[in-house]
Amino acid sequence: MKITIETWIKSDIKTIWKAWNSPEDIVCWSAGSDDWHTTRSTVDLREGGRFLSRMEARDGSMGFDLDGTYTTVVGNELIEYVMEDGRTVSTRFNQGAEGVQIIQSFDTEAENPVEMQRAGWQHILNNFTRFVESSGHGSNVGHENPDMGKVSSKPDNMHTLTPHLVCAGAADAIAFYVRAFGGIEESRLVGADGKLMHAVVRIGDSALMLVDENVQYGMPGPRSLNGSPVTIHLFVDDVDATVAKAVEAGARVTMPVADMFWGDRYGRLEDPFGHRWSVATRQQDLSPAQIQAALTAL
């Protein structure tokens, strides 16, 4: 099955051709989601020449090489290549009065849902469009801001610190976090063996990253370690209801919900994958001095 995606860019074809094929530019825009990036790129742009892009998760947990061989190269017009797994990709560049249209068609693979593949490849095209137009190359963009076009060190939808959980059965863990905490699955990357190489679930305003356990490569989960010393803290609107829902989904309460001296209603639980959670609802806003006095009075 083939998927076709496209974008329009307000720039000239020579600028777009260079940005598309220059390794120093490719590392700035080639990413299928905000939590991945390209760390290095090589390009031998000729028929029979090879290319390679090293794709890695921004947290450094995993990566892979996207590589292949060019089969057709027509300057400023067409690039076709075949990847190592035999899938083919065609990218056509059409100069128009208002800019350049890029139309890309690619063979799907069998491991991931078709719509996920479409979204990932379209994300790359969208990144490329933003990169060219915000780098001062676009016809509708001025040159007054030298910082435009620079890649942010942190995706806009991520906090500086993000938990990354190793789970024996990460797909099941995603289903649990959706049921227990109202999580929303944002992405998943499935390896050839069917295990999750990377996934993101959003709970409230925060992201939670997951990966399948792989003891051989130094990624054991809590069950393999006979427990975890880490507790993930979760603020919710109704701690009692959230804990009850988590228990219904398969969690085990390790500390019943109760009012605490620091102003929160608070409880603890362990999820089915061995990760520990504390769950709380703020009831009073207390100063450090008030909290210390309340502790002393216990």
PDB file of C-alpha atoms in Angstrom:
ATOM      1  CA  MET A   1       0.000   0.000   0.000  1.00  0.00           C
ATOM      2  CA  LYS A   2       1.210   3.481  -0.825  1.00  0.00           C
ATOM      3  CA  ILE A   3       0.540   6.677   1.121  1.00  0.00           C
ATOM      4  CA  THR A   4       0.783  10.125  -0.479  1.00  0.00           C
ATOM      5  CA  ILE A   5       1.332  13.314   1.521  1.00  0.00           C
ATOM      6  CA  GLU A   6       2.128  16.881   0.502  1.00  0.00           C
ATOM      7  CA  THR A   7       3.017  20.395   1.606  1.00  0.00           C
ATOM      8  CA  TRP A   8       3.352  23.870   0.077  1.00  0.00           C
ATOM      9  CA  ILE A   9       6.362  26.042   0.909  1.00  0.00           C
ATOM     10  CA  LYS A  10       6.680  29.754   0.183  1.00  0.00           C
ATOM     11  CA  SER A  11      10.223  29.719  -1.106  1.00  0.00           C
ATOM     12  CA  ASP A  12      12.158  29.074  -4.308  1.00  0.00           C
ATOM     13  CA  ILE A  13      13.041  25.639  -5.624  1.00  0.00           C
ATOM     14  CA  LYS A  14      16.828  26.069  -5.315  1.00  0.00           C
ATOM     15  CA  THR A  15      16.576  26.934  -1.622  1.00  0.00           C
ATOM     16  CA  ILE A  16      14.206  24.025  -0.977  1.00  0.00           C
ATOM     17  CA  TRP A  17      16.351  21.546  -2.917  1.00  0.00           C
ATOM     18  CA  LYS A  18      19.419  22.503  -0.896  1.00  0.00           C
ATOM     19  CA  ALA A  19      17.602  22.306   2.469  1.00  0.00           C
ATOM     20  CA  TRP A  20      16.128  18.922   1.547  1.00  0.00           C
ATOM     21  CA  ASN A  21      19.455  17.355   0.577  1.00  0.00           C
ATOM     22  CA  SER A  22      22.098  19.028   2.785  1.00  0.00           C
ATOM     23  CA  PRO A  23      23.072  16.953   5.851  1.00  0.00           C
ATOM     24  CA  GLU A  24      23.572  20.099   7.947  1.00  0.00           C
ATOM     25  CA  ASP A  25      19.946  21.070   7.221  1.00  0.00           C
ATOM     26  CA  ILE A  26      18.469  17.571   7.471  1.00  0.00           C
ATOM     27  CA  VAL A  27      19.472  17.262  11.134  1.00  0.00           C
ATOM     28  CA  CYS A  28      17.435  20.416  11.838  1.00  0.00           C
ATOM     29  CA  TRP A  29      14.082  19.237  10.473  1.00  0.00           C
ATOM     30  CA  SER A  30      13.937  15.460   9.977  1.00  0.00           C
ATOM     31  CA  ALA A  31      11.862  14.023  12.854  1.00  0.00           C
ATOM     32  CA  GLY A  32       8.686  11.969  12.854  1.00  0.00           C
ATOM     33  CA  SER A  33       7.537  13.370  16.227  1.00  0.00           C
ATOM     34  CA  ASP A  34       8.590  16.081  18.663  1.00  0.00           C
ATOM     35  CA  ASP A  35      10.394  13.625  20.958  1.00  0.00           C
ATOM     36  CA  TRP A  36      12.668  12.300  18.175  1.00  0.00           C
ATOM     37  CA  HIS A  37      15.380  13.946  16.095  1.00  0.00           C
ATOM     38  CA  THR A  38      18.082  13.201  13.526  1.00  0.00           C
ATOM     39  CA  THR A  39      21.548  13.276  15.056  1.00  0.00           C
ATOM     40  CA  ARG A  40      23.606  12.844  11.876  1.00  0.00           C
ATOM     41  CA  SER A  41      23.069  12.522   8.136  1.00  0.00           C
ATOM     42  CA  THR A  42      25.062  11.534   5.062  1.00  0.00           C
ATOM     43  CA  VAL A  43      23.920  12.108   1.478  1.00  0.00           C
ATOM     44  CA  ASP A  44      25.428  10.942  -1.825  1.00  0.00           C
ATOM     45  CA  LEU A  45      22.814  12.478  -4.131  1.00  0.00           C
ATOM     46  CA  ARG A  46      23.177  10.521  -7.371  1.00  0.00           C
ATOM     47  CA  GLU A  47      21.537   7.489  -8.874  1.00  0.00           C
ATOM     48  CA  GLY A  48      23.133   4.549  -7.101  1.00  0.00           C
ATOM     49  CA  GLY A  49      24.349   6.780  -4.270  1.00  0.00           C
ATOM     50  CA  ARG A  50      23.398   6.077  -0.692  1.00  0.00           C
ATOM     51  CA  PHE A  51      21.977   8.104   2.176  1.00  0.00           C
ATOM     52  CA  LEU A  52      21.744   7.549   5.922  1.00  0.00           C
ATOM     53  CA  SER A  53      19.987   9.440   8.702  1.00  0.00           C
ATOM     54  CA  ARG A  54      20.494   8.430  12.319  1.00  0.00           C
ATOM     55  CA  MET A  55      17.130   8.830  14.107  1.00  0.00           C
ATOM     56  CA  GLU A  56      17.148   8.875  17.920  1.00  0.00           C
ATOM     57  CA  ALA A  57      14.750   9.559  20.774  1.00  0.00           C
ATOM     58  CA  ARG A  58      15.630  12.911  22.346  1.00  0.00           C
ATOM     59  CA  ASP A  59      16.127  11.223  25.731  1.00  0.00           C
ATOM     60  CA  GLY A  60      18.755   8.929  24.188  1.00  0.00           C
ATOM     61  CA  SER A  61      16.878   5.738  25.025  1.00  0.00           C
ATOM     62  CA  MET A  62      16.831   4.285  21.503  1.00  0.00           C
ATOM     63  CA  GLY A  63      17.522   4.949  17.853  1.00  0.00           C
ATOM     64  CA  PHE A  64      17.767   3.462  14.379  1.00  0.00           C
ATOM     65  CA  ASP A  65      19.341   4.122  10.975  1.00  0.00           C
ATOM     66  CA  LEU A  66      17.092   5.202   8.104  1.00  0.00           C
ATOM     67  CA  ASP A  67      19.124   4.357   5.024  1.00  0.00           C
ATOM     68  CA  GLY A  68      18.719   3.428   1.394  1.00  0.00           C
ATOM     69  CA  THR A  69      19.841   3.901  -2.206  1.00  0.00           C
ATOM     70  CA  TYR A  70      18.809   6.618  -4.670  1.00  0.00           C
ATOM     71  CA  THR A  71      17.252   5.193  -7.841  1.00  0.00           C
ATOM     72  CA  THR A  72      16.200   8.422  -9.621  1.00  0.00           C
ATOM     73  CA  VAL A  73      17.569  11.939  -9.201  1.00  0.00           C
ATOM     74  CA  VAL A  74      16.314  14.788 -11.414  1.00  0.00           C
ATOM     75  CA  GLY A  75      17.662  18.095 -10.122  1.00  0.00           C
ATOM     76  CA  ASN A  76      15.060  20.416  -8.563  1.00  0.00           C
ATOM     77  CA  GLU A  77      12.288  18.016  -9.672  1.00  0.00           C
ATOM     78  CA  LEU A  78      12.335  14.427  -8.431  1.00  0.00           C
ATOM     79  CA  ILE A  79      14.055  12.084  -5.960  1.00  0.00           C
ATOM     80  CA  GLU A  80      13.242   8.375  -5.714  1.00  0.00           C
ATOM     81  CA  TYR A  81      14.937   5.829  -3.490  1.00  0.00           C
ATOM     82  CA  VAL A  82      14.602   2.321  -2.120  1.00  0.00           C
ATOM     83  CA  MET A  83      15.092   1.621   1.588  1.00  0.00           C
ATOM     84  CA  GLU A  84      16.949  -1.339   3.039  1.00  0.00           C
ATOM     85  CA  ASP A  85      13.704  -3.256   3.596  1.00  0.00           C
ATOM     86  CA  GLY A  86      12.699  -2.860  -0.069  1.00  0.00           C
ATOM     87  CA  ARG A  87      10.112  -0.109   0.372  1.00  0.00           C
ATOM     88  CA  THR A  88      10.230   2.720  -2.157  1.00  0.00           C
ATOM     89  CA  VAL A  89       9.793   6.461  -1.700  1.00  0.00           C
ATOM     90  CA  SER A  90       9.150   9.126  -4.351  1.00  0.00           C
ATOM     91  CA  THR A  91       9.439  12.883  -3.674  1.00  0.00           C
ATOM     92  CA  ARG A  92       8.402  15.360  -6.375  1.00  0.00           C
ATOM     93  CA  PHE A  93       9.041  19.117  -6.264  1.00  0.00           C
ATOM     94  CA  ASN A  94       6.666  21.323  -8.294  1.00  0.00           C
ATOM     95  CA  GLN A  95       7.467  25.032  -8.654  1.00  0.00           C
ATOM     96  CA  GLY A  96       4.353  27.202  -8.659  1.00  0.00           C
ATOM     97  CA  ALA A  97       3.550  30.892  -8.646  1.00  0.00           C
ATOM     98  CA  GLU A  98       3.126  30.953  -4.840  1.00  0.00           C
ATOM     99  CA  GLY A  99       5.978  28.635  -3.937  1.00  0.00           C
ATOM    100  CA  VAL A 100       6.886  24.957  -4.221  1.00  0.00           C
ATOM    101  CA  GLN A 101       4.614  21.946  -3.762  1.00  0.00           C
ATOM    102  CA  ILE A 102       6.258  18.794  -2.411  1.00  0.00           C
ATOM    103  CA  ILE A 103       4.384  15.541  -3.048  1.00  0.00           C
ATOM    104  CA  GLN A 104       5.760  12.427  -1.391  1.00  0.00           C
ATOM    105  CA  SER A 105       4.567   8.836  -1.867  1.00  0.00           C
ATOM    106  CA  PHE A 106       5.897   5.907   0.145  1.00  0.00           C
ATOM    107  CA  ASP A 107       5.242   2.215   0.712  1.00  0.00           C
ATOM    108  CA  THR A 108       3.789   1.353   4.102  1.00  0.00           C
ATOM    109  CA  GLU A 109       5.313  -1.220   6.444  1.00  0.00           C
ATOM    110  CA  ALA A 110       3.439  -3.945   8.305  1.00  0.00           C
ATOM    111  CA  GLU A 111       4.428  -3.209  11.922  1.00  0.00           C
ATOM    112  CA  ASN A 112       2.632   0.080  12.629  1.00  0.00           C
ATOM    113  CA  PRO A 113      -0.900   1.352  11.869  1.00  0.00           C
ATOM    114  CA  VAL A 114      -1.251   3.105   8.520  1.00  0.00           C
ATOM    115  CA  GLU A 115      -2.522   6.335  10.066  1.00  0.00           C
ATOM    116  CA  MET A 116       0.438   6.431  12.462  1.00  0.00           C
ATOM    117  CA  GLN A 117       2.804   6.104   9.506  1.00  0.00           C
ATOM    118  CA  ARG A 118       0.968   8.828   7.610  1.00  0.00           C
ATOM    119  CA  ALA A 119       1.118  11.143  10.650  1.00  0.00           C
ATOM    120  CA  GLY A 120       4.840  10.526  11.154  1.00  0.00           C
ATOM    121  CA  TRP A 121       5.824  11.231   7.552  1.00  0.00           C
ATOM    122  CA  GLN A 122       3.520  14.260   7.397  1.00  0.00           C
ATOM    123  CA  HIS A 123       5.125  15.560  10.601  1.00  0.00           C
ATOM    124  CA  ILE A 124       8.493  15.450   8.848  1.00  0.00           C
ATOM    125  CA  LEU A 125       7.115  17.414   5.880  1.00  0.00           C
ATOM    126  CA  ASN A 126       5.550  19.957   8.212  1.00  0.00           C
ATOM    127  CA  ASN A 127       8.849  20.320  10.078  1.00  0.00           C
ATOM    128  CA  PHE A 128      10.625  20.901   6.771  1.00  0.00           C
ATOM    129  CA  THR A 129       8.111  23.581   5.784  1.00  0.00           C
ATOM    130  CA  ARG A 130       8.561  25.399   9.094  1.00  0.00           C
ATOM    131  CA  PHE A 131      12.337  25.100   8.878  1.00  0.00           C
ATOM    132  CA  VAL A 132      12.567  26.636   5.398  1.00  0.00           C
ATOM    133  CA  GLU A 133      10.015  29.380   5.968  1.00  0.00           C
ATOM    134  CA  SER A 134      11.300  30.367   9.410  1.00  0.00           C
ATOM    135  CA  SER A 135      14.970  30.344   8.426  1.00  0.00           C
ATOM    136  CA  GLY A 136      14.559  33.526   6.439  1.00  0.00           C
ATOM    137  CA  HIS A 137      14.425  31.579   3.152  1.00  0.00           C
ATOM    138  CA  GLY A 138      10.660  31.835   2.711  1.00  0.00           C
ATOM    139  CA  SER A 139       9.354  34.626   0.495  1.00  0.00           C
ATOM    140  CA  ASN A 140       6.957  35.793   3.215  1.00  0.00           C
ATOM    141  CA  VAL A 141       9.513  35.808   6.042  1.00  0.00           C
ATOM    142  CA  GLY A 142      11.896  38.676   6.865  1.00  0.00           C
ATOM    143  CA  HIS A 143      15.427  38.446   8.136  1.00  0.00           C
ATOM    144  CA  GLU A 144      15.014  40.596  11.205  1.00  0.00           C
ATOM    145  CA  ASN A 145      15.149  37.718  13.736  1.00  0.00           C
ATOM    146  CA  PRO A 146      18.448  35.770  13.649  1.00  0.00           C
ATOM    147  CA  ASP A 147      17.072  33.141  16.038  1.00  0.00           C
ATOM    148  CA  MET A 148      14.234  32.068  13.751  1.00  0.00           C
ATOM    149  CA  GLY A 149      14.710  28.580  12.383  1.00  0.00           C
ATOM    150  CA  LYS A 150      16.792  27.348  15.292  1.00  0.00           C
ATOM    151  CA  VAL A 151      15.594  24.050  16.704  1.00  0.00           C
ATOM    152  CA  SER A 152      14.408  24.337  20.298  1.00  0.00           C
ATOM    153  CA  SER A 153      16.363  22.268  22.808  1.00  0.00           C
ATOM    154  CA  LYS A 154      13.011  21.101  24.229  1.00  0.00           C
ATOM    155  CA  PRO A 155       9.763  20.363  22.369  1.00  0.00           C
ATOM    156  CA  ASP A 156       7.042  22.881  23.202  1.00  0.00           C
ATOM    157  CA  ASN A 157       4.707  20.199  24.537  1.00  0.00           C
ATOM    158  CA  MET A 158       7.236  18.722  26.977  1.00  0.00           C
ATOM    159  CA  HIS A 159       8.364  19.724  30.465  1.00  0.00           C
ATOM    160  CA  THR A 160      12.061  19.842  31.361  1.00  0.00           C
ATOM    161  CA  LEU A 161      11.782  16.654  33.441  1.00  0.00           C
ATOM    162  CA  THR A 162       9.781  13.664  32.161  1.00  0.00           C
ATOM    163  CA  PRO A 163       9.407  10.184  33.725  1.00  0.00           C
ATOM    164  CA  HIS A 164      10.440   7.331  31.415  1.00  0.00           C
ATOM    165  CA  LEU A 165       9.117   3.974  32.617  1.00  0.00           C
ATOM    166  CA  VAL A 166      10.438   0.534  31.699  1.00  0.00           C
ATOM    167  CA  CYS A 167       7.568  -1.970  31.738  1.00  0.00           C
ATOM    168  CA  ALA A 168       7.305  -5.688  31.141  1.00  0.00           C
ATOM    169  CA  GLY A 169       4.394  -5.340  28.728  1.00  0.00           C
ATOM    170  CA  ALA A 170       4.471  -1.643  27.816  1.00  0.00           C
ATOM    171  CA  ALA A 171       1.417  -1.898  25.548  1.00  0.00           C
ATOM    172  CA  ASP A 172      -0.600  -3.232  28.481  1.00  0.00           C
ATOM    173  CA  ALA A 173       0.838  -0.459  30.647  1.00  0.00           C
ATOM    174  CA  ILE A 174      -0.452   2.140  28.200  1.00  0.00           C
ATOM    175  CA  ALA A 175      -3.928   0.607  28.411  1.00  0.00           C
ATOM    176  CA  PHE A 176      -3.719   0.696  32.225  1.00  0.00           C
ATOM    177  CA  TYR A 177      -2.643   4.366  32.379  1.00  0.00           C
ATOM    178  CA  VAL A 178      -5.474   5.273  30.012  1.00  0.00           C
ATOM    179  CA  ARG A 179      -8.054   3.481  32.197  1.00  0.00           C
ATOM    180  CA  ALA A 180      -6.635   4.400  35.588  1.00  0.00           C
ATOM    181  CA  PHE A 181      -5.476   7.978  35.111  1.00  0.00           C
ATOM    182  CA  GLY A 182      -7.343   9.157  32.018  1.00  0.00           C
ATOM    183  CA  GLY A 183      -4.166   9.115  29.941  1.00  0.00           C
ATOM    184  CA  ILE A 184      -4.137   9.846  26.223  1.00  0.00           C
ATOM    185  CA  GLU A 185      -1.776   7.875  24.012  1.00  0.00           C
ATOM    186  CA  GLU A 186       0.201  10.228  21.779  1.00  0.00           C
ATOM    187  CA  SER A 187       2.648   7.940  20.020  1.00  0.00           C
ATOM    188  CA  ARG A 188       4.212   4.507  19.957  1.00  0.00           C
ATOM    189  CA  LEU A 189       7.127   3.020  18.043  1.00  0.00           C
ATOM    190  CA  VAL A 190       7.017  -0.754  17.613  1.00  0.00           C
ATOM    191  CA  GLY A 191      10.151  -2.768  16.897  1.00  0.00           C
ATOM    192  CA  ALA A 192      10.506  -5.757  14.601  1.00  0.00           C
ATOM    193  CA  ASP A 193       9.930  -8.123  17.538  1.00  0.00           C
ATOM    194  CA  GLY A 194       6.600  -6.475  18.368  1.00  0.00           C
ATOM    195  CA  LYS A 195       7.886  -4.784  21.509  1.00  0.00           C
ATOM    196  CA  LEU A 196       7.538  -1.065  22.114  1.00  0.00           C
ATOM    197  CA  MET A 197      10.768   0.835  21.522  1.00  0.00           C
ATOM    198  CA  HIS A 198       9.154   4.092  22.616  1.00  0.00           C
ATOM    199  CA  ALA A 199       5.726   5.452  23.528  1.00  0.00           C
ATOM    200  CA  VAL A 200       4.256   8.612  24.998  1.00  0.00           C
ATOM    201  CA  VAL A 201       1.097   8.875  27.090  1.00  0.00           C
ATOM    202  CA  ARG A 202      -0.130  12.280  28.251  1.00  0.00           C
ATOM    203  CA  ILE A 203      -1.681  12.426  31.726  1.00  0.00           C
ATOM    204  CA  GLY A 204      -3.106  15.847  32.499  1.00  0.00           C
ATOM    205  CA  ASP A 205      -0.560  18.410  31.326  1.00  0.00           C
ATOM    206  CA  SER A 206       2.425  16.046  31.497  1.00  0.00           C
ATOM    207  CA  ALA A 207       3.990  13.394  29.285  1.00  0.00           C
ATOM    208  CA  LEU A 208       4.896   9.892  30.439  1.00  0.00           C
ATOM    209  CA  MET A 209       7.362   7.933  28.285  1.00  0.00           C
ATOM    210  CA  LEU A 210       7.379   4.128  28.178  1.00  0.00           C
ATOM    211  CA  VAL A 211       9.512   1.362  26.746  1.00  0.00           C
ATOM    212  CA  ASP A 212       9.278  -2.417  26.888  1.00  0.00           C
ATOM    213  CA  GLU A 213      11.582  -4.186  29.312  1.00  0.00           C
ATOM    214  CA  ASN A 214      14.770  -5.534  27.736  1.00  0.00           C
ATOM    215  CA  VAL A 215      17.023  -7.018  30.402  1.00  0.00           C
ATOM    216  CA  GLN A 216      19.615  -8.052  27.824  1.00  0.00           C
ATOM    217  CA  TYR A 217      20.267  -4.397  26.981  1.00  0.00           C
ATOM    218  CA  GLY A 218      20.242  -3.101  30.522  1.00  0.00           C
ATOM    219  CA  MET A 219      16.594  -2.044  30.723  1.00  0.00           C
ATOM    220  CA  PRO A 220      14.957  -4.115  33.479  1.00  0.00           C
ATOM    221  CA  GLY A 221      11.541  -3.212  34.846  1.00  0.00           C
ATOM    222  CA  PRO A 222      10.562  -3.118  38.525  1.00  0.00           C
ATOM    223  CA  ARG A 223       9.441  -6.769  38.561  1.00  0.00           C
ATOM    224  CA  SER A 224      12.873  -7.924  37.409  1.00  0.00           C
ATOM    225  CA  LEU A 225      14.468  -5.745  40.100  1.00  0.00           C
ATOM    226  CA  ASN A 226      12.091  -6.932  42.829  1.00  0.00           C
ATOM    227  CA  GLY A 227      10.715  -3.428  43.277  1.00  0.00           C
ATOM    228  CA  SER A 228      11.408   0.213  42.523  1.00  0.00           C
ATOM    229  CA  PRO A 229      12.830   2.966  44.758  1.00  0.00           C
ATOM    230  CA  VAL A 230      11.110   5.634  42.629  1.00  0.00           C
ATOM    231  CA  THR A 231       7.654   7.129  43.236  1.00  0.00           C
ATOM    232  CA  ILE A 232       5.828   9.139  40.588  1.00  0.00           C
ATOM    233  CA  HIS A 233       3.667  11.907  42.077  1.00  0.00           C
ATOM    234  CA  LEU A 234       0.336  12.720  40.444  1.00  0.00           C
ATOM    235  CA  PHE A 235      -1.928  15.664  41.299  1.00  0.00           C
ATOM    236  CA  VAL A 236      -5.620  15.138  40.472  1.00  0.00           C
ATOM    237  CA  ASP A 237      -8.937  16.882  41.109  1.00  0.00           C
ATOM    238  CA  ASP A 238     -10.352  13.998  43.180  1.00  0.00           C
ATOM    239  CA  VAL A 239      -7.780  11.703  44.762  1.00  0.00           C
ATOM    240  CA  ASP A 240     -10.366   9.303  46.195  1.00  0.00           C
ATOM    241  CA  ALA A 241     -12.033   8.762  42.832  1.00  0.00           C
ATOM    242  CA  THR A 242      -8.705   8.420  41.021  1.00  0.00           C
ATOM    243  CA  VAL A 243      -7.340   5.829  43.444  1.00  0.00           C
ATOM    244  CA  ALA A 244     -10.592   3.869  43.306  1.00  0.00           C
ATOM    245  CA  LYS A 245     -10.466   3.882  39.490  1.00  0.00           C
ATOM    246  CA  ALA A 246      -6.829   2.778  39.511  1.00  0.00           C
ATOM    247  CA  VAL A 247      -7.637  -0.109  41.858  1.00  0.00           C
ATOM    248  CA  GLU A 248     -10.473  -1.144  39.579  1.00  0.00           C
ATOM    249  CA  ALA A 249      -8.006  -1.153  36.669  1.00  0.00           C
ATOM    250  CA  GLY A 250      -5.570  -3.386  38.589  1.00  0.00           C
ATOM    251  CA  ALA A 251      -3.487  -1.223  40.933  1.00  0.00           C
ATOM    252  CA  ARG A 252      -2.769  -2.111  44.561  1.00  0.00           C
ATOM    253  CA  VAL A 253      -3.143   0.433  47.362  1.00  0.00           C
ATOM    254  CA  THR A 254       0.004   0.679  49.493  1.00  0.00           C
ATOM    255  CA  MET A 255      -1.187   3.637  51.595  1.00  0.00           C
ATOM    256  CA  PRO A 256      -4.889   4.488  51.966  1.00  0.00           C
ATOM    257  CA  VAL A 257      -6.014   7.989  51.033  1.00  0.00           C
ATOM    258  CA  ALA A 258      -6.059  10.370  54.016  1.00  0.00           C
ATOM    259  CA  ASP A 259      -5.762  14.070  54.886  1.00  0.00           C
ATOM    260  CA  MET A 260      -2.112  15.053  55.392  1.00  0.00           C
ATOM    261  CA  PHE A 261      -0.493  17.716  57.592  1.00  0.00           C
ATOM    262  CA  TRP A 262       1.013  19.525  54.570  1.00  0.00           C
ATOM    263  CA  GLY A 263      -2.428  20.353  53.172  1.00  0.00           C
ATOM    264  CA  ASP A 264      -3.016  17.540  50.668  1.00  0.00           C
ATOM    265  CA  ARG A 265      -5.360  14.585  50.654  1.00  0.00           C
ATOM    266  CA  TYR A 266      -2.929  11.870  49.687  1.00  0.00           C
ATOM    267  CA  GLY A 267      -2.512   8.131  49.047  1.00  0.00           C
ATOM    268  CA  ARG A 268      -0.113   5.676  47.434  1.00  0.00           C
ATOM    269  CA  LEU A 269      -0.482   2.712  45.120  1.00  0.00           C
ATOM    270  CA  GLU A 270       1.520   0.312  43.002  1.00  0.00           C
ATOM    271  CA  ASP A 271       0.499  -0.312  39.414  1.00  0.00           C
ATOM    272  CA  PRO A 272       0.390  -3.804  37.834  1.00  0.00           C
ATOM    273  CA  PHE A 273       3.883  -3.282  36.368  1.00  0.00           C
ATOM    274  CA  GLY A 274       5.586  -2.543  39.681  1.00  0.00           C
ATOM    275  CA  HIS A 275       5.788   1.237  39.408  1.00  0.00           C
ATOM    276  CA  ARG A 276       4.878   3.209  42.522  1.00  0.00           C
ATOM    277  CA  TRP A 277       2.575   6.216  42.488  1.00  0.00           C
ATOM    278  CA  SER A 278       1.560   8.819  45.031  1.00  0.00           C
ATOM    279  CA  VAL A 279      -1.718  10.574  44.242  1.00  0.00           C
ATOM    280  CA  ALA A 280      -2.884  13.819  45.827  1.00  0.00           C
ATOM    281  CA  THR A 281      -5.439  16.615  45.764  1.00  0.00           C
ATOM    282  CA  ARG A 282      -4.421  19.966  47.264  1.00  0.00           C
ATOM    283  CA  GLN A 283      -6.869  21.054  49.990  1.00  0.00           C
ATOM    284  CA  GLN A 284      -4.980  23.893  51.694  1.00  0.00           C
ATOM    285  CA  ASP A 285      -2.199  26.205  50.581  1.00  0.00           C
ATOM    286  CA  LEU A 286       0.174  26.229  53.575  1.00  0.00           C
ATOM    287  CA  SER A 287       3.464  28.049  54.038  1.00  0.00           C
ATOM    288  CA  PRO A 288       6.637  26.102  54.935  1.00  0.00           C
ATOM    289  CA  ALA A 289       6.365  27.463  58.498  1.00  0.00           C
ATOM    290  CA  GLN A 290       2.761  26.229  58.809  1.00  0.00           C
ATOM    291  CA  ILE A 291       3.740  22.785  57.508  1.00  0.00           C
ATOM    292  CA  GLN A 292       6.622  22.584  59.969  1.00  0.00           C
ATOM    293  CA  ALA A 293       4.305  23.588  62.840  1.00  0.00           C
ATOM    294  CA  ALA A 294       1.774  20.965  61.803  1.00  0.00           C
ATOM    295  CA  LEU A 295       4.479  18.301  61.699  1.00  0.00           C
ATOM    296  CA  THR A 296       5.787  19.304  65.123  1.00  0.00           C
ATOM    297  CA  ALA A 297       2.292  19.078  66.563  1.00  0.00           C
ATOM    298  CA  LEU A 298       1.819  15.459  65.467  1.00  0.00           C
TER     299      LEU A 298
END
